[in-house]
């Protein structure tokens, strides 16, 4: 599921949506950034059996570590195009595994797929983010037209958002273990 598909799913949760597409896209990007900062996503990339260098992944935010087949931490040298392992003579056992944080904030919202483990929380969080200004606008329209309505208070909506942010923190990615020799 792409971020825009997630946004389309969230839009269906609202009977009337008062926000324009630019505002909705900003809220989508805000939700991706919040998830990246509070929970994070970790991916692993295994080198080829005889390789000591790998291309930089497109979704790389930050390298966590490189470990060999026995879980030993290795130094590395990174350029804009490649990441190379600094082998330890007589101690390194191939293949190597690169662990890194995923950059959700800069992903292509039309093409890139969200990590499956993020979709549920991101959906709930984006819905909460959209509900805050959408409900405020619905209240303004109701007051201007004299229509009576029952709307969730701004405090309740912000409390829901804050609860979801805490849930994101509870989902924090666990940094892989490596042994240093």
Coordinates of C-alpha atoms in Angstrom, one line a residue:
X1 CA 0.0 0.0 0.0
X2 CA 1.4 3.4 -1.0
X3 CA 1.0 6.4 1.3
X4 CA -1.5 7.9 -1.1
X5 CA -3.6 4.7 -1.0
X6 CA -3.5 5.0 2.8
X7 CA -4.7 8.6 2.5
X8 CA -7.6 7.5 0.2
X9 CA -8.5 4.8 2.8
X10 CA -8.6 7.4 5.6
X11 CA -10.7 9.8 3.5
X12 CA -13.5 7.2 3.4
X13 CA -13.8 7.5 7.2
X14 CA -15.3 10.9 6.9
X15 CA -18.8 11.7 5.7
X16 CA -17.8 15.2 4.7
X17 CA -14.2 16.2 4.2
X18 CA -13.6 20.0 4.4
X19 CA -9.9 19.9 3.8
X20 CA -8.2 20.4 0.4
X21 CA -5.8 17.9 -1.1
X22 CA -2.7 20.0 -0.3
X23 CA -3.7 20.1 3.4
X24 CA -4.4 16.3 3.3
X25 CA -1.0 15.6 1.7
X26 CA 0.7 17.7 4.4
X27 CA -1.0 15.7 7.1
X28 CA 0.0 12.5 5.4
X29 CA 3.7 13.6 5.3
X30 CA 3.4 14.8 8.9
X31 CA 2.1 11.3 9.9
X32 CA 5.0 9.6 8.1
X33 CA 7.5 11.9 9.8
X34 CA 5.9 11.3 13.2
X35 CA 6.1 7.5 12.7
X36 CA 9.7 7.7 11.6
X37 CA 10.7 9.8 14.7
X38 CA 8.7 7.9 17.3
X39 CA 8.7 4.3 16.2
X40 CA 11.1 4.0 13.3
X41 CA 11.4 1.1 10.8
X42 CA 14.5 -1.0 10.6
X43 CA 15.4 -3.1 7.5
X44 CA 18.2 -5.5 6.9
X45 CA 20.1 -6.0 3.7
X46 CA 22.3 -9.0 3.3
X47 CA 25.5 -8.7 1.1
X48 CA 26.2 -11.3 -1.5
X49 CA 28.2 -14.3 -0.2
X50 CA 31.5 -12.9 -1.4
X51 CA 30.8 -9.2 -1.4
X52 CA 32.3 -6.6 0.8
X53 CA 30.4 -3.7 -0.8
X54 CA 26.7 -3.0 -1.4
X55 CA 24.8 -0.1 -3.1
X56 CA 23.2 2.4 -0.8
X57 CA 19.5 1.5 -0.4
X58 CA 17.1 4.1 -1.8
X59 CA 15.2 4.3 1.5
X60 CA 18.3 4.6 3.8
X61 CA 18.0 7.2 6.6
X62 CA 20.9 6.1 8.8
X63 CA 23.1 3.0 9.1
X64 CA 22.7 1.2 12.4
X65 CA 25.5 -1.3 12.0
X66 CA 27.1 -4.0 9.8
X67 CA 27.6 -7.4 11.2
X68 CA 29.2 -10.5 9.8
X69 CA 27.7 -14.0 9.7
X70 CA 28.6 -14.5 13.4
X71 CA 27.1 -11.3 14.5
X72 CA 30.4 -9.4 14.9
X73 CA 30.2 -5.6 14.4
X74 CA 32.3 -4.2 11.6
X75 CA 33.4 -0.7 10.7
X76 CA 32.3 0.6 7.3
X77 CA 33.0 3.3 4.8
X78 CA 30.0 4.9 3.2
X79 CA 29.8 7.1 0.1
X80 CA 26.8 8.5 -1.7
X81 CA 26.6 5.4 -3.8
X82 CA 28.1 2.5 -1.9
X83 CA 28.7 1.1 1.6
X84 CA 31.9 -1.0 2.1
X85 CA 32.8 -3.2 5.0
X86 CA 36.2 -2.8 6.6
X87 CA 37.2 -6.4 7.1
X88 CA 39.1 -7.6 10.1
X89 CA 41.9 -9.9 9.0
X90 CA 41.2 -13.5 10.1
X91 CA 38.0 -12.6 12.1
X92 CA 35.5 -11.6 9.4
X93 CA 33.0 -14.2 8.3
X94 CA 30.9 -13.5 5.2
X95 CA 28.1 -12.7 4.3
X96 CA 27.6 -9.4 6.0
X97 CA 24.3 -7.8 7.0
X98 CA 23.6 -4.1 6.9
X99 CA 20.9 -2.9 9.4
X100 CA 19.5 0.6 8.8
X101 CA 16.7 2.9 9.6
X102 CA 14.2 3.5 6.8
X103 CA 13.5 7.1 5.6
X104 CA 9.7 7.3 5.6
X105 CA 9.6 11.1 5.5
X106 CA 11.1 11.3 2.0
X107 CA 9.4 8.4 0.4
X108 CA 7.5 8.8 -2.9
X109 CA 3.9 8.9 -1.7
X110 CA 2.6 7.8 -5.1
X111 CA 5.0 4.9 -5.8
X112 CA 6.8 3.6 -2.7
X113 CA 5.1 0.9 -0.6
X114 CA 4.7 1.4 3.2
X115 CA 6.2 -1.3 5.4
X116 CA 3.3 -3.6 6.3
X117 CA 3.9 -3.3 10.0
X118 CA 3.3 0.5 9.9
X119 CA -0.1 0.6 8.1
X120 CA -2.5 0.1 11.0
X121 CA -0.9 2.7 13.3
X122 CA -0.4 5.1 10.4
X123 CA -4.0 4.8 9.3
X124 CA -5.3 5.5 12.8
X125 CA -2.8 8.4 13.3
X126 CA -3.6 10.0 10.0
X127 CA -7.3 9.7 10.7
X128 CA -6.7 11.5 14.0
X129 CA -4.7 14.2 12.4
X130 CA -7.4 14.8 9.7
X131 CA -10.2 14.8 12.3
X132 CA -8.8 17.8 14.2
X133 CA -9.0 20.4 11.5
X134 CA -11.9 18.8 9.7
X135 CA -14.1 18.8 12.9
X136 CA -13.0 22.4 13.6
X137 CA -14.2 23.4 10.2
X138 CA -17.4 21.4 10.6
X139 CA -18.1 23.3 13.8
X140 CA -17.5 26.7 12.1
X141 CA -19.9 25.8 9.2
X142 CA -22.5 24.6 11.7
X143 CA -22.2 27.8 13.7
X144 CA -22.4 30.0 10.6
X145 CA -25.5 28.2 9.1
X146 CA -27.3 27.6 12.5
X147 CA -27.3 23.8 12.0
X148 CA -27.2 21.9 15.2
X149 CA -24.6 19.2 15.4
X150 CA -22.8 17.0 17.9
X151 CA -19.0 17.2 17.4
X152 CA -16.2 15.7 19.3
X153 CA -14.3 18.3 21.2
X154 CA -10.9 19.5 20.2
X155 CA -9.4 18.3 23.5
X156 CA -10.7 14.8 22.9
X157 CA -9.3 14.8 19.3
X158 CA -5.9 16.0 20.5
X159 CA -5.9 13.4 23.3
X160 CA -6.6 10.7 20.8
X161 CA -3.7 11.9 18.6
X162 CA -1.4 12.0 21.7
X163 CA -2.5 8.5 22.7
X164 CA -1.6 7.3 19.2
X165 CA 1.8 9.0 19.4
X166 CA 2.4 7.1 22.6
X167 CA 1.4 3.9 20.9
X168 CA 4.0 4.6 18.2
X169 CA 6.7 5.0 20.8
X170 CA 5.6 1.6 22.2
X171 CA 6.2 0.1 18.7
X172 CA 9.8 1.4 18.6
X173 CA 12.0 -0.8 16.4
X174 CA 14.5 -2.9 18.3
X175 CA 18.0 -2.2 17.2
X176 CA 19.8 -5.4 16.2
X177 CA 22.5 -6.8 18.5
X178 CA 26.1 -7.0 17.4
X179 CA 29.2 -8.2 19.2
X180 CA 32.3 -6.1 19.3
X181 CA 35.7 -8.0 19.3

